[in-house]
XYZ file of C-alpha atoms in Angstrom:
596
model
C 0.535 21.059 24.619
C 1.934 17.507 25.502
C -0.910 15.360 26.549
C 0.459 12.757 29.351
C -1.247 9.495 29.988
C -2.464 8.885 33.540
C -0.968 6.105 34.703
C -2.920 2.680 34.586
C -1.897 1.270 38.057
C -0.682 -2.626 37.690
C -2.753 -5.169 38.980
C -2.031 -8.279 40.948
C -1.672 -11.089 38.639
C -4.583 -12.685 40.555
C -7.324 -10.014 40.059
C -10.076 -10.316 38.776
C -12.422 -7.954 37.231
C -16.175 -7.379 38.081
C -18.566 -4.541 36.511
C -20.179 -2.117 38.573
C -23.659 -2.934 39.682
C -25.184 0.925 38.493
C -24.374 -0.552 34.577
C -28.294 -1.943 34.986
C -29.516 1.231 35.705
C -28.507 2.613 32.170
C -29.386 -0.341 29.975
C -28.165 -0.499 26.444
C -25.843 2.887 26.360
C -22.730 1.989 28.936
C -19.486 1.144 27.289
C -16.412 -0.418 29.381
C -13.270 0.840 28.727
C -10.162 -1.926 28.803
C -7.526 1.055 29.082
C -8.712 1.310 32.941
C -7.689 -1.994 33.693
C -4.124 -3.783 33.926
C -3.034 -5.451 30.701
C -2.794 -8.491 31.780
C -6.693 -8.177 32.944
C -7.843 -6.890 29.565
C -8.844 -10.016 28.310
C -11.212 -11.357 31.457
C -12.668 -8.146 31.451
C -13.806 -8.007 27.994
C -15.524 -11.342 29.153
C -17.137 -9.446 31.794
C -18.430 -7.033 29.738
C -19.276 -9.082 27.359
C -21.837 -11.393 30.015
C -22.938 -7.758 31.276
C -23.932 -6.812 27.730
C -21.879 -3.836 28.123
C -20.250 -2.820 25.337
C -16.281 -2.932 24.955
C -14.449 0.086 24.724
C -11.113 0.188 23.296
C -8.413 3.327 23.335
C -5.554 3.016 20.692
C -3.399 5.429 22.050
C -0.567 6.391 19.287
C 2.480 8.343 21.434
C 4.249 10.761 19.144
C 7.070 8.458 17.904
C 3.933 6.220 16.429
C 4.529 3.641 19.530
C 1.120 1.972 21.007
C 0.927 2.540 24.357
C -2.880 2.313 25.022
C -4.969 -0.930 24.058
C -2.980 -2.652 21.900
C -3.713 -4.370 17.969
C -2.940 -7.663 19.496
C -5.835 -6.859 22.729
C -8.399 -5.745 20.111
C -7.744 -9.002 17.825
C -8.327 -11.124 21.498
C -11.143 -8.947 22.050
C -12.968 -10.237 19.041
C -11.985 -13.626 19.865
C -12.679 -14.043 23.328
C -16.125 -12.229 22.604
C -16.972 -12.457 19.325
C -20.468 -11.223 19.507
C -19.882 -8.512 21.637
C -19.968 -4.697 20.541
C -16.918 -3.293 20.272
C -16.288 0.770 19.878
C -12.510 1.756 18.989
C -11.039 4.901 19.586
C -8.073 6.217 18.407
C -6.034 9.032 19.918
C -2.880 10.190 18.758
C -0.555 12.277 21.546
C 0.167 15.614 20.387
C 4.139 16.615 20.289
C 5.486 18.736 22.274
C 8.073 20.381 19.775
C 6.959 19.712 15.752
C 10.957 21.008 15.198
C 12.506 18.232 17.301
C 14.856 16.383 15.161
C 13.335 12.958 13.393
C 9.973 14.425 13.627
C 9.221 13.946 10.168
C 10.339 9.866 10.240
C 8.027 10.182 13.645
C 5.357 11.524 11.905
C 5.453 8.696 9.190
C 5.486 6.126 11.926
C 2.051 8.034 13.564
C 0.595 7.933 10.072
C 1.869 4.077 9.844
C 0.041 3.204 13.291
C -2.924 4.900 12.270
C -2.984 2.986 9.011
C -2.214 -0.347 11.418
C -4.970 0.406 13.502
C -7.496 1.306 10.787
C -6.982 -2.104 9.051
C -7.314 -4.113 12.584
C -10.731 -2.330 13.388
C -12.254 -3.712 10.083
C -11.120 -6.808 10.593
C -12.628 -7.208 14.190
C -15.940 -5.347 12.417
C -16.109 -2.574 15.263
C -19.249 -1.051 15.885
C -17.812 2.244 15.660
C -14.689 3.732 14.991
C -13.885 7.234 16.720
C -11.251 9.505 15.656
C -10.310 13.161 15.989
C -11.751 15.459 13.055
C -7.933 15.939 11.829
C -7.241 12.143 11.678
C -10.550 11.460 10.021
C -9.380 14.181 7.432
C -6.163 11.907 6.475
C -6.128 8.186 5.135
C -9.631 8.467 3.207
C -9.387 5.075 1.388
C -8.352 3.768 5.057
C -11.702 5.051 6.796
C -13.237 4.015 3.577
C -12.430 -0.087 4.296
C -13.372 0.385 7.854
C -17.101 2.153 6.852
C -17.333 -0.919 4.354
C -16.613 -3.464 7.347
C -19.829 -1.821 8.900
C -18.478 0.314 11.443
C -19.752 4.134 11.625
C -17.433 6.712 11.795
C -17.490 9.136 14.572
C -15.832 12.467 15.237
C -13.998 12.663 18.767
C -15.582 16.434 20.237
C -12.847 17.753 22.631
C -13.735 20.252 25.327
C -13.607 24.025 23.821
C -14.953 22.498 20.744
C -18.842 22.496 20.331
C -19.281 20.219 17.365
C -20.484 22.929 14.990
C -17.605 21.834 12.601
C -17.570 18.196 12.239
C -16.336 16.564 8.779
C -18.576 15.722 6.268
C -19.830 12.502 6.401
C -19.727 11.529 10.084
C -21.756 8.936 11.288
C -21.519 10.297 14.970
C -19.642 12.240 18.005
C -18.194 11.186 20.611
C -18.078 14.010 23.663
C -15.082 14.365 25.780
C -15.773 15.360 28.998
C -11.530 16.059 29.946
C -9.285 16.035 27.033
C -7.715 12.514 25.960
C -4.566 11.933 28.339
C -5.648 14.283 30.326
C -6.684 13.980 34.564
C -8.981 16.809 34.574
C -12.470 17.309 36.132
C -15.161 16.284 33.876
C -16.522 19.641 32.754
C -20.704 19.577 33.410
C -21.029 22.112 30.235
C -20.395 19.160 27.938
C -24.319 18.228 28.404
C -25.380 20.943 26.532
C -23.311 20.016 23.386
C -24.360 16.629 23.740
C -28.238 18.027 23.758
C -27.390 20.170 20.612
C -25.837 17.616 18.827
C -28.446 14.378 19.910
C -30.885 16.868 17.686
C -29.090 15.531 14.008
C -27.080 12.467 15.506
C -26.124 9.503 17.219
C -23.775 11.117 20.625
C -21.661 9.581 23.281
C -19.989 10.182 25.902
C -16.446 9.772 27.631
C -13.735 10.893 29.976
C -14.290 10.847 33.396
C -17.966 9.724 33.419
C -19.216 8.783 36.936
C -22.172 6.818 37.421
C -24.456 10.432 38.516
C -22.391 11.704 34.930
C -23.235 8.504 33.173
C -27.676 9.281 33.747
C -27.208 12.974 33.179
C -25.619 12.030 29.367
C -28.304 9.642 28.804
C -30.517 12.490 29.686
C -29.193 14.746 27.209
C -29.088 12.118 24.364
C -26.388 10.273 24.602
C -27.065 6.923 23.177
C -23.237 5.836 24.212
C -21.308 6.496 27.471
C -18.091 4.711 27.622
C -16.317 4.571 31.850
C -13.483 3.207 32.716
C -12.981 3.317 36.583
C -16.479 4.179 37.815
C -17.267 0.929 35.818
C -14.585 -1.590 36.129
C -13.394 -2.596 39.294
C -10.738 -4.997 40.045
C -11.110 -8.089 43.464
C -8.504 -10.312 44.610
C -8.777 -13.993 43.792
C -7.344 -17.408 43.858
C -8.488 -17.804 40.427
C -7.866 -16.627 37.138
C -10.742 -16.752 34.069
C -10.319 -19.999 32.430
C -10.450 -18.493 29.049
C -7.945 -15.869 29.369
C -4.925 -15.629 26.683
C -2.556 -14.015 26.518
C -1.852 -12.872 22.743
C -1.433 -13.467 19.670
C 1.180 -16.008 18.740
C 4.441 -14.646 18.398
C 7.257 -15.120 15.727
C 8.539 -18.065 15.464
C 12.108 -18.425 17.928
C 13.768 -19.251 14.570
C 13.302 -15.998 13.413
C 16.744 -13.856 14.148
C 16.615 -10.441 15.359
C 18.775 -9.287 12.306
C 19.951 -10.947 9.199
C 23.139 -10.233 6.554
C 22.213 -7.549 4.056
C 24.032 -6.241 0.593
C 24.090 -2.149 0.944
C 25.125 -0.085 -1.690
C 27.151 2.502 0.218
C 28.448 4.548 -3.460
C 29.009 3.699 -6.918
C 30.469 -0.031 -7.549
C 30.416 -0.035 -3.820
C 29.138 -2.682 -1.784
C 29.224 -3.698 1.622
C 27.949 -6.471 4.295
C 26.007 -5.270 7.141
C 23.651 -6.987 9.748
C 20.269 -4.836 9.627
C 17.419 -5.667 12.325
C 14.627 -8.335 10.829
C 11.864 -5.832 10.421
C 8.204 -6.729 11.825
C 5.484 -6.548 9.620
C 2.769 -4.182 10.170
C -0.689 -4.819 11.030
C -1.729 -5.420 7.062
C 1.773 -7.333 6.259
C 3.600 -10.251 6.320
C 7.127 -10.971 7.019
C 8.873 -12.858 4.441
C 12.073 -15.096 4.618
C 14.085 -13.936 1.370
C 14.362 -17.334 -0.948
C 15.804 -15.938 -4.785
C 16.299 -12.615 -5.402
C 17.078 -11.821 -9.602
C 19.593 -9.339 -10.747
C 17.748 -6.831 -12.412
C 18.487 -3.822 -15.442
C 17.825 -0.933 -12.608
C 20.029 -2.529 -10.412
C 23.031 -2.347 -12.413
C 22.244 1.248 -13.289
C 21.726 2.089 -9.448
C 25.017 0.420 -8.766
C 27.297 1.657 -11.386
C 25.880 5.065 -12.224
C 24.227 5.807 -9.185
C 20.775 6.626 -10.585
C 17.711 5.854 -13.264
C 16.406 9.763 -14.225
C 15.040 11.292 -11.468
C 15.434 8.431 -8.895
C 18.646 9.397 -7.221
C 20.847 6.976 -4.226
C 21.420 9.665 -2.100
C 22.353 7.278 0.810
C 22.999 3.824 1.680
C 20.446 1.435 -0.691
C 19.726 -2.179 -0.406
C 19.399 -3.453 -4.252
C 17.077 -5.962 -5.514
C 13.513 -6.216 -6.070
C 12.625 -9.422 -7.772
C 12.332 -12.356 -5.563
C 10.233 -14.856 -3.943
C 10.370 -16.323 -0.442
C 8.160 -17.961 2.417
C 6.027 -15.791 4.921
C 7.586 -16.886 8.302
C 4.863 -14.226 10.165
C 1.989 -12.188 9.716
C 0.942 -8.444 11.339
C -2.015 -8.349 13.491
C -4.493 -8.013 10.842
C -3.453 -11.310 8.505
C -4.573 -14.799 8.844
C -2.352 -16.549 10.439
C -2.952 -19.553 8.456
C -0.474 -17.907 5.595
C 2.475 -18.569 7.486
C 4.323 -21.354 5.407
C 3.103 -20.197 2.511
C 5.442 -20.201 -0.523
C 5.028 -16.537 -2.280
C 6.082 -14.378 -5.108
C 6.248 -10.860 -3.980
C 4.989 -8.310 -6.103
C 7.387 -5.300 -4.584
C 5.516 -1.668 -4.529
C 3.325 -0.439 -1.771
C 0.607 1.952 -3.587
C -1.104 4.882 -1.308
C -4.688 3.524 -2.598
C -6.497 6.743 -2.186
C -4.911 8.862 -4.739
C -6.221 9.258 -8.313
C -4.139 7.206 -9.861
C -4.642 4.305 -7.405
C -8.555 5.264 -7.368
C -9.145 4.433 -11.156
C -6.706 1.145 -11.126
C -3.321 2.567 -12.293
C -1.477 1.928 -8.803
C 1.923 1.311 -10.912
C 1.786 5.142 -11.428
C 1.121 6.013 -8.090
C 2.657 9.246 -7.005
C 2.976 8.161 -3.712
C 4.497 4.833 -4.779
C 6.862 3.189 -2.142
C 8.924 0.483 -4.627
C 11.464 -1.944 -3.822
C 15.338 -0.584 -4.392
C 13.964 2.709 -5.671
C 15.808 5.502 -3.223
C 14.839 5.782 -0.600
C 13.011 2.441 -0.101
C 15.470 -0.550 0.462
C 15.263 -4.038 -1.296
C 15.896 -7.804 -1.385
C 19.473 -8.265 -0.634
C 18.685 -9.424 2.626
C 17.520 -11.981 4.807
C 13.688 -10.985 5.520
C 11.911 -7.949 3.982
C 7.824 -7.006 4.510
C 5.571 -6.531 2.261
C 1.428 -5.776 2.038
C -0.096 -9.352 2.045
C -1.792 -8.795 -1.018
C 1.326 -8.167 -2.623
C 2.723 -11.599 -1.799
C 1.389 -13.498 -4.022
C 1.084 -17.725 -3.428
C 2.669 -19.929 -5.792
C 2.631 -23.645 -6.234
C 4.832 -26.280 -5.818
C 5.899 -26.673 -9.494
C 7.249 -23.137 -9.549
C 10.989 -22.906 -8.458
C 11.991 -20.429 -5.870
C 13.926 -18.948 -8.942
C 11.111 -19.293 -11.285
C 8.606 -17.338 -8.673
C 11.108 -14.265 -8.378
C 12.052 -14.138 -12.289
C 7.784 -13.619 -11.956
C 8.683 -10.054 -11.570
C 10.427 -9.507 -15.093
C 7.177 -11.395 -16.518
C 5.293 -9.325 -15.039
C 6.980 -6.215 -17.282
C 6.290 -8.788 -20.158
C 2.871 -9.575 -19.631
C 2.465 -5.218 -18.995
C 4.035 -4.940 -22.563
C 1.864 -6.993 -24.314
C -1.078 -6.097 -23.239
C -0.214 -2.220 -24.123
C 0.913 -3.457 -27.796
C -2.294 -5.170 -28.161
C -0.832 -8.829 -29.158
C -3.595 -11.146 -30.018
C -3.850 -14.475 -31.503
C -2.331 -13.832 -35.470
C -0.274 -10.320 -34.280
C 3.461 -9.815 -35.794
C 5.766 -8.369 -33.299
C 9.090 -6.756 -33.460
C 11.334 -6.821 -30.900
C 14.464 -4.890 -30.513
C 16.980 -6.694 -28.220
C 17.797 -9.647 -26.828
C 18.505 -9.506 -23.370
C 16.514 -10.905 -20.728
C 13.074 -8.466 -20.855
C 13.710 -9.160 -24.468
C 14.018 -12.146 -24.122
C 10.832 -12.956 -21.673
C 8.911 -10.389 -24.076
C 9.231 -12.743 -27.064
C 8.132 -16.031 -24.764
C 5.197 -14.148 -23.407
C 4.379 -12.379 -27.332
C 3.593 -16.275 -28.150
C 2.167 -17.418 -25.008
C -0.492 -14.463 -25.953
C -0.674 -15.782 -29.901
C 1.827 -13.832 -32.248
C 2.100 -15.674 -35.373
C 5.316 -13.638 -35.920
C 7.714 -12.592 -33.493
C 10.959 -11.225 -35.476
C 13.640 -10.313 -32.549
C 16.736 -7.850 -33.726
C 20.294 -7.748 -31.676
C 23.637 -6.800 -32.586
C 25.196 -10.091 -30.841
C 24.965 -13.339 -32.463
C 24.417 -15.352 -29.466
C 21.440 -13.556 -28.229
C 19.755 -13.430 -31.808
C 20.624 -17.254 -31.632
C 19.226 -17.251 -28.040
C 15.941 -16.191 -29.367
C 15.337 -18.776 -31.588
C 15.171 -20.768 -28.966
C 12.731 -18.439 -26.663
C 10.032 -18.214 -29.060
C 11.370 -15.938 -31.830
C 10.117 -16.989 -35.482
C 12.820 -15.111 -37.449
C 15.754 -12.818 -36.111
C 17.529 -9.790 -37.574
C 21.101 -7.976 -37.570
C 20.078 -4.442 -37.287
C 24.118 -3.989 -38.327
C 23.459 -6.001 -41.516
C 19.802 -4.878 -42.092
C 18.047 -1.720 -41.890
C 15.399 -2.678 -39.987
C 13.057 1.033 -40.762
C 13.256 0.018 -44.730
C 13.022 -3.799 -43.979
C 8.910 -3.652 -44.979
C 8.064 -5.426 -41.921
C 4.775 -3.457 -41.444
C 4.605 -4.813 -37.905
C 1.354 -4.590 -35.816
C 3.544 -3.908 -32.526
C 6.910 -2.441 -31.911
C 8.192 -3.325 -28.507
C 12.149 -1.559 -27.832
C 13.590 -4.047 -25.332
C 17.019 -2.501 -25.615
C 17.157 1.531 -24.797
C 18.782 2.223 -28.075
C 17.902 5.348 -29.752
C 18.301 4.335 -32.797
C 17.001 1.114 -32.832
C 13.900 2.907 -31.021
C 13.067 4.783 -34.416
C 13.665 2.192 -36.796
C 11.548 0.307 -34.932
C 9.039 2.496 -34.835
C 9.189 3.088 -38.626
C 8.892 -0.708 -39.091
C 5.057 -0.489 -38.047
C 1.969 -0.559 -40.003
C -1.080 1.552 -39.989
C -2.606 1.784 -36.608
C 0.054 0.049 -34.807
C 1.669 0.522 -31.451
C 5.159 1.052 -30.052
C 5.880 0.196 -26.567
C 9.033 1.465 -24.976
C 10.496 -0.910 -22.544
C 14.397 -0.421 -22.475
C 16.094 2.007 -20.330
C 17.466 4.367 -22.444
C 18.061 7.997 -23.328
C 15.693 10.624 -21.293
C 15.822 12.557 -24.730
C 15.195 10.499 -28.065
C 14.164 11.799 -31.594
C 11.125 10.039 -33.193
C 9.898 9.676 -36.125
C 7.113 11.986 -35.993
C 5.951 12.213 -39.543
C 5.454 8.114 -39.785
C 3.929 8.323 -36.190
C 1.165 10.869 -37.507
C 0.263 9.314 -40.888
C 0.079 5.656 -40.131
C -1.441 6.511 -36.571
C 0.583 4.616 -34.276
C 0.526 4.567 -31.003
C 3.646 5.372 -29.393
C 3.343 4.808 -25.486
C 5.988 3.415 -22.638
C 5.265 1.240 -19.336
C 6.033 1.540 -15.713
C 6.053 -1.180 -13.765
C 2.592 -3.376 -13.551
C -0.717 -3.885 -12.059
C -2.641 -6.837 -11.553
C -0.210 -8.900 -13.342
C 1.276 -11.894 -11.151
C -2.240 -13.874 -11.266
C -1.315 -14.286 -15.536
C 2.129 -14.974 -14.589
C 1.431 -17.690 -12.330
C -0.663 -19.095 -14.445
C 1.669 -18.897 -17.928
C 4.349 -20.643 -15.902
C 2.840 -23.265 -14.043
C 1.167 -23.880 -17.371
C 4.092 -24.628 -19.224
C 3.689 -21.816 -21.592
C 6.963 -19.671 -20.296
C 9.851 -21.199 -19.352
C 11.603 -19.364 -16.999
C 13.996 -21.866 -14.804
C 16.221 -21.666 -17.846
C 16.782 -17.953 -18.000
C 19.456 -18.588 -15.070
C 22.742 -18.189 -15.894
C 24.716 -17.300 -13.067
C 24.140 -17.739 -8.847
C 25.355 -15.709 -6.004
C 25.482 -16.043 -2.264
C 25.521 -12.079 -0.415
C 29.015 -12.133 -0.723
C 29.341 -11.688 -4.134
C 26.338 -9.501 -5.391
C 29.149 -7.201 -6.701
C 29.653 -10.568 -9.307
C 26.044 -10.756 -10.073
C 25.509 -6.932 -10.909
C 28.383 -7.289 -13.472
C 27.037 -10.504 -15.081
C 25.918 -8.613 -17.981
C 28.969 -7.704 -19.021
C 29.138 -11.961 -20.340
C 27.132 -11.843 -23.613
C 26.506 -15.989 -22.379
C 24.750 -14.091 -19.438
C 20.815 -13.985 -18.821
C 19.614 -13.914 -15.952
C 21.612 -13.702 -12.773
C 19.766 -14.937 -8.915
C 21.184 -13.699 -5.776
C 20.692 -16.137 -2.643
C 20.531 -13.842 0.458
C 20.658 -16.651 2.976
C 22.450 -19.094 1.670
């Protein structure tokens, strides 16, 4: 079944809202509900309620296509201003479709699970009271509910009619009793008193849906330590006036903003084209950033000449690039709005934060992982992206625009060396000299190597890394590297190459690690025997965690130098130019400038 809304009749713009005079006569237990009155009204009524010390009831209706069409994120973040010491109850319904086979119901159902997220993150930032949900959608989002239970709100279960409570989820603070179905312009049915009675025996119970004053003293009766009305309660008088404190939203975007902005889409392999894609807006935990330096990175390359990295295949139309920096321009509902201006390196994944992985502080290896330029998730070769405001990380002054989005490829670095171990005295080997390589051997001494011997076939890179931090370099052509004696502490394989993979690996000591950076081969042959004797560690990174804070500071510090690493500059025109940089052995690191 389809659940309709009942239509919420529009008020004259000079209403104004008063509270029923029964509310005395069940002190402490009535909650208003701001879906019965106009929009525009919300706001003075939430004052009323406030001065009434009735409590403020809030419906976040989700439609099936994930659209708010109930109280709003922006209404509950004014209801915590206007009144910030009022109680506040949220409830959140979601509208049931009508066909689950309609075409796009799957992107619809991500958009649903989006607004829930949205409206989860809002209600611990306003620190509801309570936060009421059906049992399904308190069975889904788990770290979610978990942030709004550690705001203080309790969790309640929303008890529809037909159900009598006997199942609720673990862990529920409370239920809520419908007396019509949400949406719905039924009779209240009088039965629900008796599940309110059974339940009152083991928990806190409330009430809602069609409560009438007469309905309101019967729940009390039966338990109910909350009943939430809407019409019975809330009743609307014509004025000359309107309240003096009234607003009328959040601020909105900036007007400089655009409603879309020139983006680089890979439409096939070595094919690139312009198009002008919508400015997104961030969600209610994001911020929208204006796109200042976006680098050229390994996995871009492969994405646009071979069309995919192992299992990550471009199946459709893919907007490259994923290391950049910017400016937040605007924040979602739930973000200060103070960190608009703010100068940022983005750190670009979006974990799930409830699965295992993400539980015990590995979010790079998140299964649920939504990165930057990885299919299907688009990238940086545009004007504005989103991102989680955690993720955008504030940089100073002294760091470059460029400097903040090379952060990205030191973030790999910093990743590497902490899995090799490098510590003040450590020799490291490093096999290539390309940019990770390159940023690997900076980072190795900004951590303490006293050795750090880089190996490349091409003289200008081994020369290169002289200058990067490298204390001796080797021509892997000239000298075999596995019978060198170099009895490394830490291998690190910056350049894919199978072979230079096992010498490497041969060239460590006795309890020593390997670290496999490079894209490479998915099939390589090791050298097992050396691996088991000496005991080395032999392990591989993807992506990062909880690395930008180190690379902020290594940079600003002096201690990596990464303004120099760039090479070559684009404009959106010619990414196509940028991707093939690497072709030029003079090449490093190439910057793409979306806007410019």
């Amino acid at each position: 079944m389809t659940a309709q809304l009942p239509a919420v009749a529009d008020a004259p713009a000079d209403d104004t809202v008063t509270v029923a005079g029964w509310h005395a006569a069940v002190p402490n237990a009535l909650a208003g509900s701001l879906y019965a009155v106009a929009p525009e009204l919300r706001m003075q009524a939430a004052h009323v309620l406030a001065d009434a010390d009735v409590a403020i009831h809030l419906d976040v209706i989700i439609d099936p296509d994930g659209d708010q069409v109930g109280v709003t994120l922006e209404d509950l973040l004014n209801v915590r201003t206007e009144a910030p010491d009022a109680r506040v109850d949220v409830h959140i319904i979601v509208l049931e479709r009508a066909d689950a086979a309609a075409d796009g119901y799957e992107q619809s159902a991500r958009r649903v699970r989006r607004a829930l997220l949205d409206t989860l993150a809002v209600s611990a930032v306003i620190r509801a009271e309570r936060v009421c949900a059906s049992p399904a959608l308190l069975n889904i989002e788990p770290a979610a509910w978990a942030r709004v239970r550690a705001s203080g709100a309790d969790v309640w279960a929303e008890i529809v009619p037909g159900d009598d409570g006997n199942t609720l989820p673990d862990g529920v603070d409370g239920a809520l009793v419908m007396f019509i179905r949400p949406g719905s312009v039924d009779a209240a049915a009088p039965d629900r008193l008796q599940v309110i009675a059974d339940l009152a025996r083991s928990m806190p119970v409330g009430a809602d849906g069609g409560i009438t004053s007469e309905l309101a003293h019967l729940c009390v009766e039966a338990g109910a330590s909350v009943v939430v009305s809407g019409r019975a309660l809330l009743s609307t008088t014509t004025t000359s006036a309107s309240h003096p404190n009234h607003r009328t939203g959040v601020p909105p975007m900036s007007t400089t903003i655009p409603s879309t902005s020139r983006t680089s889409v890979l439409t096939g392999a070595k094919e690139l084209a312009i198009e002008e894609r919508a400015v997104p807006q961030p969600a209610a935990d994001e911020v929208l950033v204006e796109v200042a330096a976006v680098g050229v990175c390994g996995s871009d390359v492969h994405y646009y000449r071979h069309g995919r990295i192992g299992d990550f295949v471009v199946d459709g139309p893919l907007v490259l690039g994923h290391e950049l920096s910017g400016s937040i321009v605007a924040v979602g509902a739930g973000i200060d709005q103070t960190r608009v201006g703010e100068r940022v390196a983005i750190e670009p994944q979006r974990p799930c934060h409830r699965c295992r992985q993400c539980l015990a502080g590995r979010y790079n290896l998140c299964p649920n992982m939504e990165f930057y330029a990885t299919p299907p998730i688009d990238g940086a070769f545009t004007g504005y992206v989103t991102i989680q405001a955690e993720f955008a990380h504030p940089v100073p002054d002294s760091i470059s625009d460029e400097a903040a989005a090379l952060l990205e490829p030191l973030s790999v670095a910093i990743t590497t060396m902490r899995k090799a171990g490098i510590v003040p005295g450590s020799r490291v080997l490093i096999a290539g000299a390309g940019p990770i390589g390159i940023i690997c051997a900076q980072t190795a001494r900004a951590f303490g190597a006293a050795e750090i011997i880089v190996s490349d076939l091409v003289p200008e890179r081994r020369e290169r890394a002289l200058k990067y931090g490298a204390t001796a370099v080797i021509d892997p052509a000239a000298t075999d590297v596995a019978t060198a004696g170099l009895s490394v502490d830490a291998f690190i394989d910056a350049s894919g190459a199978p072979r230079a993979v096992f010498s490497g690996i041969k060239a460590v000591g006795p309890a020593g690690r390997a670290v496999l950076v490079g894209l490479g081969n998915s099939e390589m042959t090791l050298p097992v025997e050396h691996i088991q004797n000496l005991e080395i560690i032999v392990t591989g990174i993807f992506r990062y965690t909880d690395t930008w804070p180190a690379g902020i500071h290594l940079v600003a510090t002096g201690q990596i130098d990464l303004d120099s690493l760039v090479t070559g500059r684009f404009d959106l025109d010619h990414v196509a130019e940028a991707l093939d940089s690497d072709l030029d052995p003079d090449s490093l690191k190439s910057i793409v400038y979306p806007t410019k």
